[in-house]
Amino acid sequence: MAHAATHDHHDHHGAPSNFFVRWCMSTNHKDIGTLYLVFALVMFFIGGSFAMVIRAELFKPGLQLVQPYFFNQMTTMHALVMIFGAVMPAFVGLGNWMIPLMIGAPDMALPRMNNLSFWIMPFAFALLLSTLFSAGGAPAGGWTMYPPLALQGGSVAQMVFAIHLMGISSIMGAINIIATILNMRAPGMDLLKMPVFVWSWLITAFLLIAVMPVLAGAVTMLLTDKYFGTSFFNAAGGGDPVLYQHIFWFFGHPEVYIMILPAFGIISEIIPTFARKPIFGYKAMVFAIASIAFLSFIVWAHHMFAVGLPLGAEVFFMYATMLIAVPTGVKVFNWVSTMWGGSMTFETPMLFAIAFVILFTIGGFSGLMLALAPADFQYHDTYFVVAHFHYVLVTGAVFSIIAATYYWLPKWTGRMYSEFWGKMHFWNSVIWVNVLFFPQHFLGLAGMPRRIPDYNVAFANFNMISSIGGFLFGASQLIFVGVLIHAVWGSKKKATDRVWEGAKGLEWTVPSPAPFHTFEVPPVINDEELAHGHVDH
Amino acid sequence: MGQQQGAYFVPTKSSWPFVAAVVMFTTMFGASHWLSAQPSDTSFGKTVLTIGIVGVLAMFFGWFRSVIRESLAGNYNDQVDRSFRMGMLWFIFSEVMFFGAFFGALFYARMFAVPWLSGEGHGVLTNQFLYPSYTGGWGAAGGNGPAHIGGNFETVTAWGLPLLNTLILLTSSVTVTIAHHALKSAHRGRVLVFLGLTVLLGALFLYCQAHEYMEAYKELNLTLHSGVYGSTFFMLTGFHGLHVTLGTIMLAVIWFRVLKGHFTKEHHFGFEAVAWYWHFVDVVWLGLFMFVYIL
């Protein structure tokens, strides 16, 4: 093994033919990125099937299909699987595939650790999902795992250890991304020449390293409170359940941005390509991402307005939260300004990107409403919150991942996907996702609580509409799978190297499909070919 | 940075990452089944946990062996060296944040949770209706909460063993630095002496810590069950002790590597990474000494 080390990338220009060797022992950022993306897609459907159970139960008032305790398992597992299994690995997969290509690096800085980061994930989810078949059932106390409720259900140890594993994976993945970006850039690829997607991942990786250990600490305290007799969250012993919420949300709020900052980066790549204009305000975009990341550390208690915080804390966290609207507004303004006066075409990635800008902004506005502490007493724990975070996570994070997939798929496979079916996927998704989540705003404002299997008959109509939207949105994603299978194995239409007429950046200078090894010799950077044009600094 | 010319180094395929994922899963699977099983039925979990831990140790041994071989073969250029440095620094930063969670719990329990339970601030009604006889305080005077969980206890005084341990760790930081300077001036004998001293000081620290724990359990009735005081005391000092244990093992491994002549005065990142880790453990201890023992 040691002898081959220095010669590896000279000797093997293709992928190894042995299946196990190629996929389980990989040190190739493209293969590991593919593994992440496929894993995320599988988890998206597992988490989605849990959501289907939830919407089926809520189709009509009264208990229809499942027992309340199982319903609670579904809400908990849906969130854990979608957050840690689908959205985060999808972004890591995109980062793995694209960051080395975008900065002109031959691979990630620490390729073996990269492989470990991935392979922990299937095992972590095997541990978590196995609880569905255990006697005590899956975790049912909500994905936030608030004590004492979360400690009263079964499978606390499995949940905690699964989260430890996911955390280890995320931290190693983030360390790798930082080392790659800071250490592996091609000569001339200055920090302020990097694509916005790379910048967004650099900042996201910092957030991950800062907060995943805090989550590990929080769940470790849950574990010791449950099994080893500590009193961190037990008032009788001088602890406080609210302490858990503080620690959890110190992780949880940056976590929310971990799931959206790479999305900002993706949208900032796609819109300039299809508007055929450099991004408007490149530096402002970078500084806005950094500002949002900084603010994410001082707003956590806006998730806890209703727990009885001191007045000073309510006021501080309310104003700090509203500040986030400023850099986010800068970003939305710049995306719109990039499109302004551009020669726009509307291929599938651009459609998803425009839908992102509009629908994510709706989610941002409902977030602003929730940020108002006095008003939050009314909205707290209602379907309004559910509507809010699904707008930012589904039409935000998930739409950006889908957009990125369509955008870079020809580069990955060397073949064009079916534009017709891509557009079918888009229009079905964008219509049904609004049928699914928009009525939930009304339900929440009318007072329907979240995380319940049954509800007042007054909420029946909107729930039925929402469920119909949910089933059809879920079914629409099968089109996506069809498009992917066709693009990988069936499509006859070869992609050009540049793929999109207006595409700029290093990733479009390599052949399609991208060869197994790229940039073994550092590329020469031509400033005019960068996605955001020439930047003075 | 990012300016280096010429060929990059991309490591060869390795089965160690996959093995690592398998043994980590085995460990966690065993531990969770051990904890969640009925008390009469823990043998399955314990067995799997043991296999997992042995596997993790074997994995570390194998993976590091292959890395050391590659390093000795001269495969790691300056760029790889920088990646390793960044990896270690950010890993230590993640460790800082992990301890941050437990320090945060300590400060919150002491500054907010306990005073509120005793009726301060907006805790007036909580105290009046739930715990009218609870007057709060920290340490022996109420640190185990209104229900006196774990019974009366006494705290460990800062100026006995903890002070000694502070001096031990501070001295060990000095010795490891002397060893580093000796390594940079290629005095291998001096490196072995001072690095060996550092290992011994680490072990001495652990011995004192174990002694302190035994005293706490047997004579002071201060246990993990002593309310939130006991929880924060043992979880903070316990995780720190775990890190000292790891650090001592790492220093010992480095000592043997120095003995075998693995390091040159230019290339000794393995040594430096462990030294950084040791300083980190030292700084965490100073925080512990201040906030857990003295104040």
Short mmCIF file of N, CA, C and O in Angstrom, two decimals, chain B residues 209-220:
data_model
loop_
_atom_site.label_atom_id
_atom_site.label_comp_id
_atom_site.label_asym_id
_atom_site.label_seq_id
_atom_site.Cartn_x
_atom_site.Cartn_y
_atom_site.Cartn_z
N GLN B 209 -6.08 12.19 39.98
CA GLN B 209 -7.49 12.36 39.66
C GLN B 209 -8.29 11.15 40.14
O GLN B 209 -9.37 11.29 40.74
N ALA B 210 -7.77 9.96 39.92
CA ALA B 210 -8.45 8.74 40.38
C ALA B 210 -8.56 8.75 41.90
O ALA B 210 -9.60 8.42 42.47
N HIS B 211 -7.48 9.17 42.53
CA HIS B 211 -7.48 9.24 43.99
C HIS B 211 -8.56 10.20 44.48
O HIS B 211 -9.30 9.91 45.41
N GLU B 212 -8.63 11.36 43.80
CA GLU B 212 -9.63 12.37 44.16
C GLU B 212 -11.05 11.82 43.99
O GLU B 212 -11.92 12.04 44.84
N TYR B 213 -11.28 11.09 42.91
CA TYR B 213 -12.61 10.51 42.68
C TYR B 213 -12.97 9.53 43.79
O TYR B 213 -14.09 9.52 44.29
N MET B 214 -12.00 8.70 44.18
CA MET B 214 -12.28 7.71 45.21
C MET B 214 -12.62 8.39 46.52
O MET B 214 -13.55 8.01 47.23
N GLU B 215 -11.84 9.45 46.82
CA GLU B 215 -12.11 10.20 48.03
C GLU B 215 -13.50 10.83 47.98
O GLU B 215 -14.26 10.80 48.94
N ALA B 216 -13.84 11.38 46.81
CA ALA B 216 -15.15 12.02 46.66
C ALA B 216 -16.26 11.01 46.88
O ALA B 216 -17.24 11.27 47.59
N TYR B 217 -16.12 9.82 46.31
CA TYR B 217 -17.19 8.82 46.43
C TYR B 217 -17.24 8.25 47.84
O TYR B 217 -18.31 8.08 48.40
N LYS B 218 -16.08 7.98 48.44
CA LYS B 218 -16.08 7.24 49.69
C LYS B 218 -16.22 8.14 50.91
O LYS B 218 -16.89 7.79 51.87
N GLU B 219 -15.57 9.30 50.87
CA GLU B 219 -15.54 10.11 52.09
C GLU B 219 -16.42 11.34 52.02
O GLU B 219 -16.95 11.79 53.03
N LEU B 220 -16.57 11.92 50.82
CA LEU B 220 -17.34 13.17 50.74
C LEU B 220 -18.79 12.93 50.32
O LEU B 220 -19.60 13.85 50.35
#
